[in-house]
CSV table of C-alpha atoms in Angstrom, one decimal:
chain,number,residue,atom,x,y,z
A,1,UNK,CA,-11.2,37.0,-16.6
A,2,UNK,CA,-7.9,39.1,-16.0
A,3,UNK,CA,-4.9,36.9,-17.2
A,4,UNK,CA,-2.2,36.0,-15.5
A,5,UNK,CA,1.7,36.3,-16.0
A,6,UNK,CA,3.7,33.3,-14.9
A,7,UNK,CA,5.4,34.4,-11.8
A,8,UNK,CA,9.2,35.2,-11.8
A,9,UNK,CA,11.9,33.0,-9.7
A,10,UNK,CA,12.4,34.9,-6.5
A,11,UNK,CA,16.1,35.9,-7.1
A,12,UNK,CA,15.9,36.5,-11.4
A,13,UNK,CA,17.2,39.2,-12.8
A,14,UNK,CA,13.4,40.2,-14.2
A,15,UNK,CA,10.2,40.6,-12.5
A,16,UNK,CA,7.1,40.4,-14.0
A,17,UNK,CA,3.8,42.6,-13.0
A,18,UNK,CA,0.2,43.0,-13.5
A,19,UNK,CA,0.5,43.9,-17.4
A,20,UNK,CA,-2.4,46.9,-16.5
A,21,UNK,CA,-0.2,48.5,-14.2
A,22,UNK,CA,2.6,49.0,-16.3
A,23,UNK,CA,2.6,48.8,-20.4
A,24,UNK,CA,-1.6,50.1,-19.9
A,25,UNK,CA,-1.2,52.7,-18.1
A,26,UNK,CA,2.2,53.9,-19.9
A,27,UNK,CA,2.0,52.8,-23.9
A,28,UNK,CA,-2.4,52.7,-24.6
A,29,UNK,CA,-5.6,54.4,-24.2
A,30,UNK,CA,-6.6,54.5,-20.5
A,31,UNK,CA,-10.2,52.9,-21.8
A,32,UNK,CA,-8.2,49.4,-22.6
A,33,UNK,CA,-8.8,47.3,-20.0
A,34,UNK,CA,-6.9,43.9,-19.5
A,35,UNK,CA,-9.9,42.0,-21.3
A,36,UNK,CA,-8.7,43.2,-24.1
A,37,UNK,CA,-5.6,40.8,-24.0
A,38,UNK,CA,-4.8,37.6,-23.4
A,39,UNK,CA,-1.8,34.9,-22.3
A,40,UNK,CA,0.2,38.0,-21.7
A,41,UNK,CA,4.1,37.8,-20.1
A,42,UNK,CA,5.8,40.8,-19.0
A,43,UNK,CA,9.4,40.4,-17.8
A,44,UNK,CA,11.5,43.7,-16.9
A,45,UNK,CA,15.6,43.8,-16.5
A,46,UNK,CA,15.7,46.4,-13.8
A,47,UNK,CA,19.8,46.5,-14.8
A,48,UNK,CA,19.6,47.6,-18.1
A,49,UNK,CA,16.0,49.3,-17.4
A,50,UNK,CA,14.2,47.3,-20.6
A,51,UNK,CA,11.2,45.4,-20.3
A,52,UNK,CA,9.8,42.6,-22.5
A,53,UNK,CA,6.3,42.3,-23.6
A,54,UNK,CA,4.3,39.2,-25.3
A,55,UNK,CA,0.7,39.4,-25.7
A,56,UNK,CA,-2.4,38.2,-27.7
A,57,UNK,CA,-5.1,40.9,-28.7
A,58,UNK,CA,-8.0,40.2,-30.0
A,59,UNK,CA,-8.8,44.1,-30.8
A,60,UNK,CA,-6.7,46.9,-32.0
A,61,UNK,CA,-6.8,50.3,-30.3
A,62,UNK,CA,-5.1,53.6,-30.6
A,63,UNK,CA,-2.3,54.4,-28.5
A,64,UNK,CA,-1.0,57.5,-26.6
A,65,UNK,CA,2.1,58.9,-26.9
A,66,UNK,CA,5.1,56.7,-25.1
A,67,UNK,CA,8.4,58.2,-23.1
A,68,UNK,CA,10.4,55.0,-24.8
A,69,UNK,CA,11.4,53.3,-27.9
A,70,UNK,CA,9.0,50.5,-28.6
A,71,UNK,CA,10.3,47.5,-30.9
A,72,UNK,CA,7.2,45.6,-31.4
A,73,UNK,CA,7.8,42.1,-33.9
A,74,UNK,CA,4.5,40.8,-35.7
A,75,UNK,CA,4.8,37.1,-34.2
A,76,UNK,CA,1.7,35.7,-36.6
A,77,UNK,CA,1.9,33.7,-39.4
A,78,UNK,CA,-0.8,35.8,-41.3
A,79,UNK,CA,-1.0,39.9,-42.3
A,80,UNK,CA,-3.2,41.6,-39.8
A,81,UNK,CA,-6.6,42.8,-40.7
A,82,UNK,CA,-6.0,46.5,-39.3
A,83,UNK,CA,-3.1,49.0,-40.3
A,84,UNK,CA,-1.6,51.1,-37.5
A,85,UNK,CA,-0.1,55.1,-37.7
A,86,UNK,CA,3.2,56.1,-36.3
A,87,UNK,CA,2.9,59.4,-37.5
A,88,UNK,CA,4.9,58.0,-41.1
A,89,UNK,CA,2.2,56.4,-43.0
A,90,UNK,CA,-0.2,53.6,-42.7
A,91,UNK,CA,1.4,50.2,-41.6
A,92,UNK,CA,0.1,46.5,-42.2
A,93,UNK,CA,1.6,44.3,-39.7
A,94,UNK,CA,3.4,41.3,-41.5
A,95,UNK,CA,4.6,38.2,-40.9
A,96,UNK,CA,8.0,38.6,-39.1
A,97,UNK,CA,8.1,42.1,-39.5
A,98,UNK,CA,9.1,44.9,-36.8
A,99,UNK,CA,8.3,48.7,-36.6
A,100,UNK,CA,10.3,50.7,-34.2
A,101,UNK,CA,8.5,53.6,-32.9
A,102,UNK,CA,10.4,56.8,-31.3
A,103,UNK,CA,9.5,58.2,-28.4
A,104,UNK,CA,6.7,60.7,-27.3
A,105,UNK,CA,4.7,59.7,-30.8
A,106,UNK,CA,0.9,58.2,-30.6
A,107,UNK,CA,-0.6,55.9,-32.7
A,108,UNK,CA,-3.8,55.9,-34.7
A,109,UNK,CA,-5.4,52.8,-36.3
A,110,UNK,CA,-7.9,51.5,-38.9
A,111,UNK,CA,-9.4,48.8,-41.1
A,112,UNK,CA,-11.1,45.3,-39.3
A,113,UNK,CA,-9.6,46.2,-35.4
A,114,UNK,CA,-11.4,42.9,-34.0
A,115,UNK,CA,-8.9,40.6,-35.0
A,116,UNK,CA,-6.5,38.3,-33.3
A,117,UNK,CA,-2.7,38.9,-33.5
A,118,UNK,CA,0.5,38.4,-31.5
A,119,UNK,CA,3.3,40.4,-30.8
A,120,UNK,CA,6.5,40.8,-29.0
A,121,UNK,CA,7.4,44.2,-27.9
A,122,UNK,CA,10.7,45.2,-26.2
A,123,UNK,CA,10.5,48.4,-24.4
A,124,UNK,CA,13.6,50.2,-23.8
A,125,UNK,CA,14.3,54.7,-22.3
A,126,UNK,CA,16.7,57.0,-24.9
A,127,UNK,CA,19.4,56.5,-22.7
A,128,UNK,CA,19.7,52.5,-23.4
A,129,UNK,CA,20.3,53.4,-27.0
A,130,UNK,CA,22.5,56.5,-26.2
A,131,UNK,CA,24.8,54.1,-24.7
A,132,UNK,CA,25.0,51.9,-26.8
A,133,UNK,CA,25.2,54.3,-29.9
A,134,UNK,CA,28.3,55.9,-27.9
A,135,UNK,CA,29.7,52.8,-27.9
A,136,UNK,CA,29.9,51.5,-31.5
A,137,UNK,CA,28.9,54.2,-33.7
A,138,UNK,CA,30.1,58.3,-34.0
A,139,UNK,CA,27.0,58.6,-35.4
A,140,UNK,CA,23.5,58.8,-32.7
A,141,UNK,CA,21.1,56.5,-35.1
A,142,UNK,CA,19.2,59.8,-35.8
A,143,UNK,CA,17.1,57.6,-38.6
A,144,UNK,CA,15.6,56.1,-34.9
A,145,UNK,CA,13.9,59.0,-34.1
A,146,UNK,CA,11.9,59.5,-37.0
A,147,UNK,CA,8.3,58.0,-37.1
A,148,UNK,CA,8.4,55.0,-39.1
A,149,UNK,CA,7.2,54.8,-42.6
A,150,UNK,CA,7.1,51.0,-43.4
A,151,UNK,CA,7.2,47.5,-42.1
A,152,UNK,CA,10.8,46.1,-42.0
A,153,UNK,CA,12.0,42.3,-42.2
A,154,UNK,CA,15.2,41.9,-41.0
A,155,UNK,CA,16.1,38.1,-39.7
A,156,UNK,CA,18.7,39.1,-37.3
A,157,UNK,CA,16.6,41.4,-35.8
A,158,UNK,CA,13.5,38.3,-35.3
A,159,UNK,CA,16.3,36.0,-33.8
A,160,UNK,CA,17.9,38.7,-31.3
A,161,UNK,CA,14.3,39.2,-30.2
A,162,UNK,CA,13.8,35.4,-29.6
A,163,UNK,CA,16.8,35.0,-28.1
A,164,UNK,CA,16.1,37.8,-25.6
A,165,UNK,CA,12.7,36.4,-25.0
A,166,UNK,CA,14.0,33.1,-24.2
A,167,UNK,CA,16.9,33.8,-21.9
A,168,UNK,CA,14.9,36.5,-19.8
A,169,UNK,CA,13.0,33.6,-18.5
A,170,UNK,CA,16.2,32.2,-17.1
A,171,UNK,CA,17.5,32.5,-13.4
A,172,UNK,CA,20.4,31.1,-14.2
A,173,UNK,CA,23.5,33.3,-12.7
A,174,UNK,CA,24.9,33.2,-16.1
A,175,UNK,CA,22.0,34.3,-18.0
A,176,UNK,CA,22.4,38.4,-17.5
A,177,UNK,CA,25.4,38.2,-19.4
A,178,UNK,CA,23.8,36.9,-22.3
A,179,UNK,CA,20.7,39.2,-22.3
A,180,UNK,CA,23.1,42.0,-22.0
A,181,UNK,CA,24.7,41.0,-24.8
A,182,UNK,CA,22.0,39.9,-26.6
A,183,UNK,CA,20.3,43.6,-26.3
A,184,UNK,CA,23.7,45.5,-27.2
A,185,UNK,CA,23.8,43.5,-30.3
A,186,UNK,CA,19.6,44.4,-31.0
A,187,UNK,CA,20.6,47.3,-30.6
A,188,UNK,CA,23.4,47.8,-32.7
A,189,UNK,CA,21.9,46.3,-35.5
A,190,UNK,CA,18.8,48.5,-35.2
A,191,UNK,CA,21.8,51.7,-35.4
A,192,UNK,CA,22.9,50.2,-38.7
A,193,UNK,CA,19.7,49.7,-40.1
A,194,UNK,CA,19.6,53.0,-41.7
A,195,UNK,CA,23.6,54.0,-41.9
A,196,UNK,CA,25.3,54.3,-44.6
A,197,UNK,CA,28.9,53.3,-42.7
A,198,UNK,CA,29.8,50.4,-40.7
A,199,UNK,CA,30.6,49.1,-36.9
A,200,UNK,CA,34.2,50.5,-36.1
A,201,UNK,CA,35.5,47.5,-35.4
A,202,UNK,CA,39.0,47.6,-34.7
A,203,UNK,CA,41.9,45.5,-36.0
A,204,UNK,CA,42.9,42.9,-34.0
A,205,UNK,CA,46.0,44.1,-31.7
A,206,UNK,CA,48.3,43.4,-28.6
A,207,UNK,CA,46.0,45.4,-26.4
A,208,UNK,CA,43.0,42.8,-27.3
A,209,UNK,CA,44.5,39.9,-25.5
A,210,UNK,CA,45.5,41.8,-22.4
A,211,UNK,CA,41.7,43.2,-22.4
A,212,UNK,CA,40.9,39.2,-22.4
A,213,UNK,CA,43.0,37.9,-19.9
A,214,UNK,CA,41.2,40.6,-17.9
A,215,UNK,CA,38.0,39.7,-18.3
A,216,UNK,CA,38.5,35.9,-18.1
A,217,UNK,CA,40.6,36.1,-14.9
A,218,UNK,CA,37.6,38.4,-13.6
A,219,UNK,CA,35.3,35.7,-14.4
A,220,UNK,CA,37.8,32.9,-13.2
A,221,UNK,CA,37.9,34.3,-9.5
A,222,UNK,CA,33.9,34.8,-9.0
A,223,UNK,CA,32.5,32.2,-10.9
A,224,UNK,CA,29.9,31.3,-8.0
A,225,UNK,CA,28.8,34.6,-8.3
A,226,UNK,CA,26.1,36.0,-10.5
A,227,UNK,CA,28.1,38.0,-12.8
A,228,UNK,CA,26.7,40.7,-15.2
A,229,UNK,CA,28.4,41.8,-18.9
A,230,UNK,CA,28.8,45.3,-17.4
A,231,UNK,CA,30.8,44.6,-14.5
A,232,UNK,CA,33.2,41.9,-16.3
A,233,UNK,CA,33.7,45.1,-19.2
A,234,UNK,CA,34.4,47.2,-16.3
A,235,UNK,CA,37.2,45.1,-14.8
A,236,UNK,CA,38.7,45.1,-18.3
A,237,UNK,CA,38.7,48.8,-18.6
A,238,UNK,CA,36.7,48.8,-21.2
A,239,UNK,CA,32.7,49.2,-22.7
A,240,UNK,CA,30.4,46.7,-22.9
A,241,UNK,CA,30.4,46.4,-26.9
A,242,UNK,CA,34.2,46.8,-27.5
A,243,UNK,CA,34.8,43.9,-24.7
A,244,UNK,CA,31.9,41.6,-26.8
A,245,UNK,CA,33.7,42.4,-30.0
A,246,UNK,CA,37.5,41.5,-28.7
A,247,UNK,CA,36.6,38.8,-26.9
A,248,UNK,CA,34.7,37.1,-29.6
A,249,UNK,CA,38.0,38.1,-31.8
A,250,UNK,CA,40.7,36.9,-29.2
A,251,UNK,CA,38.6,33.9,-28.5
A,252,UNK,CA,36.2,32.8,-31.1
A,253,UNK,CA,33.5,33.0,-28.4
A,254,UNK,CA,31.2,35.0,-27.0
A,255,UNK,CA,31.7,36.3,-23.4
A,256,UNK,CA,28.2,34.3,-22.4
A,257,UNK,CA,29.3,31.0,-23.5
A,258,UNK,CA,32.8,31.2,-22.2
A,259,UNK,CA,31.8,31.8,-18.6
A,260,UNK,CA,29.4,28.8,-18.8
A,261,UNK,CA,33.0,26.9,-19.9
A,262,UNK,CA,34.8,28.2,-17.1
A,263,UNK,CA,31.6,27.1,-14.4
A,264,UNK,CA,32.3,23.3,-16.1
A,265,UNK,CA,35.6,23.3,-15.7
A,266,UNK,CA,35.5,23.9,-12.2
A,267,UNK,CA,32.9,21.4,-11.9
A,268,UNK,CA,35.2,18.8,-13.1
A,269,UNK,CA,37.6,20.3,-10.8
A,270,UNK,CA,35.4,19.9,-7.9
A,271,UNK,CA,33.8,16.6,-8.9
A,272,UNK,CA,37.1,15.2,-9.2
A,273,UNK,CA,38.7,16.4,-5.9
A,274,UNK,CA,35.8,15.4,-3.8
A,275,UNK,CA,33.6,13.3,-5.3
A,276,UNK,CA,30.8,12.4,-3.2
A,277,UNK,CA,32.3,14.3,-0.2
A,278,UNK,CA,30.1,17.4,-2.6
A,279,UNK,CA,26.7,17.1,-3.4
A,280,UNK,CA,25.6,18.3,-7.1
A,281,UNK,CA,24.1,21.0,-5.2
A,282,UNK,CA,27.2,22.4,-3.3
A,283,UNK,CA,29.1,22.0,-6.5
A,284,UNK,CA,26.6,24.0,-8.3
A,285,UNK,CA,26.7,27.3,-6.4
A,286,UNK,CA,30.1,26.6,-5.7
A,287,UNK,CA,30.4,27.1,-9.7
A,288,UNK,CA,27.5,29.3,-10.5
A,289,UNK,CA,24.8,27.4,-11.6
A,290,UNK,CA,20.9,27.6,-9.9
A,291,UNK,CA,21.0,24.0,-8.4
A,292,UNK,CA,21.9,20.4,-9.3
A,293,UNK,CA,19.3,20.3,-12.2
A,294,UNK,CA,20.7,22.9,-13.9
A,295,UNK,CA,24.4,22.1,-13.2
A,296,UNK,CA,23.4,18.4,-14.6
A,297,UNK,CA,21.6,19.9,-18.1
A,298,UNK,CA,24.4,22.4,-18.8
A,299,UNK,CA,27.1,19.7,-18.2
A,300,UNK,CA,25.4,17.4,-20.0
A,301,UNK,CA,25.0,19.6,-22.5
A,302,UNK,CA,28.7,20.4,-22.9
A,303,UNK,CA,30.2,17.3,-21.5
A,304,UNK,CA,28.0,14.4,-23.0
A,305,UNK,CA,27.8,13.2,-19.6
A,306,UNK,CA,25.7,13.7,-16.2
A,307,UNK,CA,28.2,14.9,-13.3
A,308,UNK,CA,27.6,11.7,-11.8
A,309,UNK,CA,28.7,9.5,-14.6
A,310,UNK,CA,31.5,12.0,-14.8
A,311,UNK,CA,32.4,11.6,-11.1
A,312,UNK,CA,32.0,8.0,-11.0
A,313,UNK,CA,34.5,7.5,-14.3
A,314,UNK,CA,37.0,9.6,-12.8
């Protein structure tokens, strides 16, 4: 029996495929067929042209080689029985451990191949990383491009991929600003993984407030719109990574988690003016969130209240 990907929400920011039509044709041998897998997801963020993998396999096969980068993170709580070839050297897959393979490199593999392990691959083209490499570093993260030689453990690197995981399976408006940020950081700390020199992150200066104000009065005057990190970087006149880093300075928040402020603030606002003249619907999209249910969550969440307690004690 084929398995089957939960289906996306009509209007999210990913869409999810047959897995066979996409990573199997692209990333393995054209023998693997989808019995080969099992309780496999596959989410794609057509914005930022990356796409998220998490499958079970019961065997290990070769692979061909692959036009992208291919993080994959060993999800299992136990070694691997089988090794796996970048082109670097021979590769157990370990607890919590990623291997990033280049581009345009195959695999080979060997050792016990029937055996059961999980992993969570994130699937992005050259130019993703050129971007972002442009953005923080004078340096283009050459060491990436080489086949990889070892396992590597890196915790930041196992959370970033969790977190992206777990917010790709979000609708929520505010939830593309947080996966673009999410990746961007990925990302960088995948440059720095084999440099010698540091982030350029700049002192704090006059310019960094004015880029703020910016972005928060961008964010202020669409906030029942579905917003995305590029477009609130571009109404600062600035890139994606130097607005996260300034922001986070100017504000001691990220960009993600001050918009969902903003959307409760207006809530308030709204709750307060109208009260039941509004349903929690209406003053959800009028604030950015999916519906009532996830207005009520997110300002519980930050609030310590439902709306309607909130509304009824004001």
């Amino acid at each position: 029996m084929n398995p089957s990907p939960s289906p996306a929400p009509a209007t999210s920011g990913l869409n999810q495929q047959p897995f066979s039509s996409h990573f199997m044709s692209k990333y393995v041998q054209p023998a693997v067929t989808d019995r080969d897998f099992r309780n496999v997801e596959y989410r794609l963020h057509n914005r930022r042209s990356v796409a998220l993998y998490r499958c079970s396999r019961d065997f290990a096969t070769p692979s061909t080689p692959k036009p992208d980068f291919m993080l994959r993170l060993h999800l299992n709580k136990f070694p691997a029985q089988h090794e796996v070839n970048y082109g670097g050297g021979w590769l157990k897959r370990m607890p919590d451990s990623y291997v990033l393979a280049p581009p345009h490199v195959d695999s080979r593999v060997r050792g016990n191949l029937q055996n059961h392990f999980t992993s969570l691959i994130l699937v992005f083209p050259e130019t993703e990383l050129r971007q972002v490499a442009g953005e923080l570093l004078d340096a283009e993260g050459k060491h990436l491009w080489q086949p990889p030689s070892k396992e590597l453990h890196d915790t930041s690197i196992s959370t970033l991929m969790r977190q992206l995981w777990e917010s790709s399976c979000s609708s929520a408006p505010a939830e593309s600003v947080l996966i673009e940020g999410t990746f961007i950081s990925l990302v960088g700390r995948l440059l720095l993984s084999g440099q010698q020199k540091r982030l350029a992150i700049p002192k704090y200066e006059s310019s960094a407030s004015l880029i703020t104000s910016k972005a928060l009065n961008y964010m202020q005057d669409r906030l029942s719109e579905k917003l995305t990190l590029e477009e609130i970087a571009k109404a600062a006149g600035v890139s994606r990574s130097y607005l996260i880093r300034v922001f986070a300075q100017a504000t001691g928040k990220s960009v993600h988690a001050r918009l969902i402020e903003l959307r409760i603030e207006r809530a308030k606002q709204l709750l307060i003016q109208y009260g039941r003249n509004m349903t929690l619907d209406q003053v959800a999209l009028a604030c950015g969130f999916w519906d009532g249910t996830h207005l009520t969550r997110s300002f519980f969440e930050h609030v310590g209240v439902t709306p309607q307690q909130f509304r009824e004690n004001s």
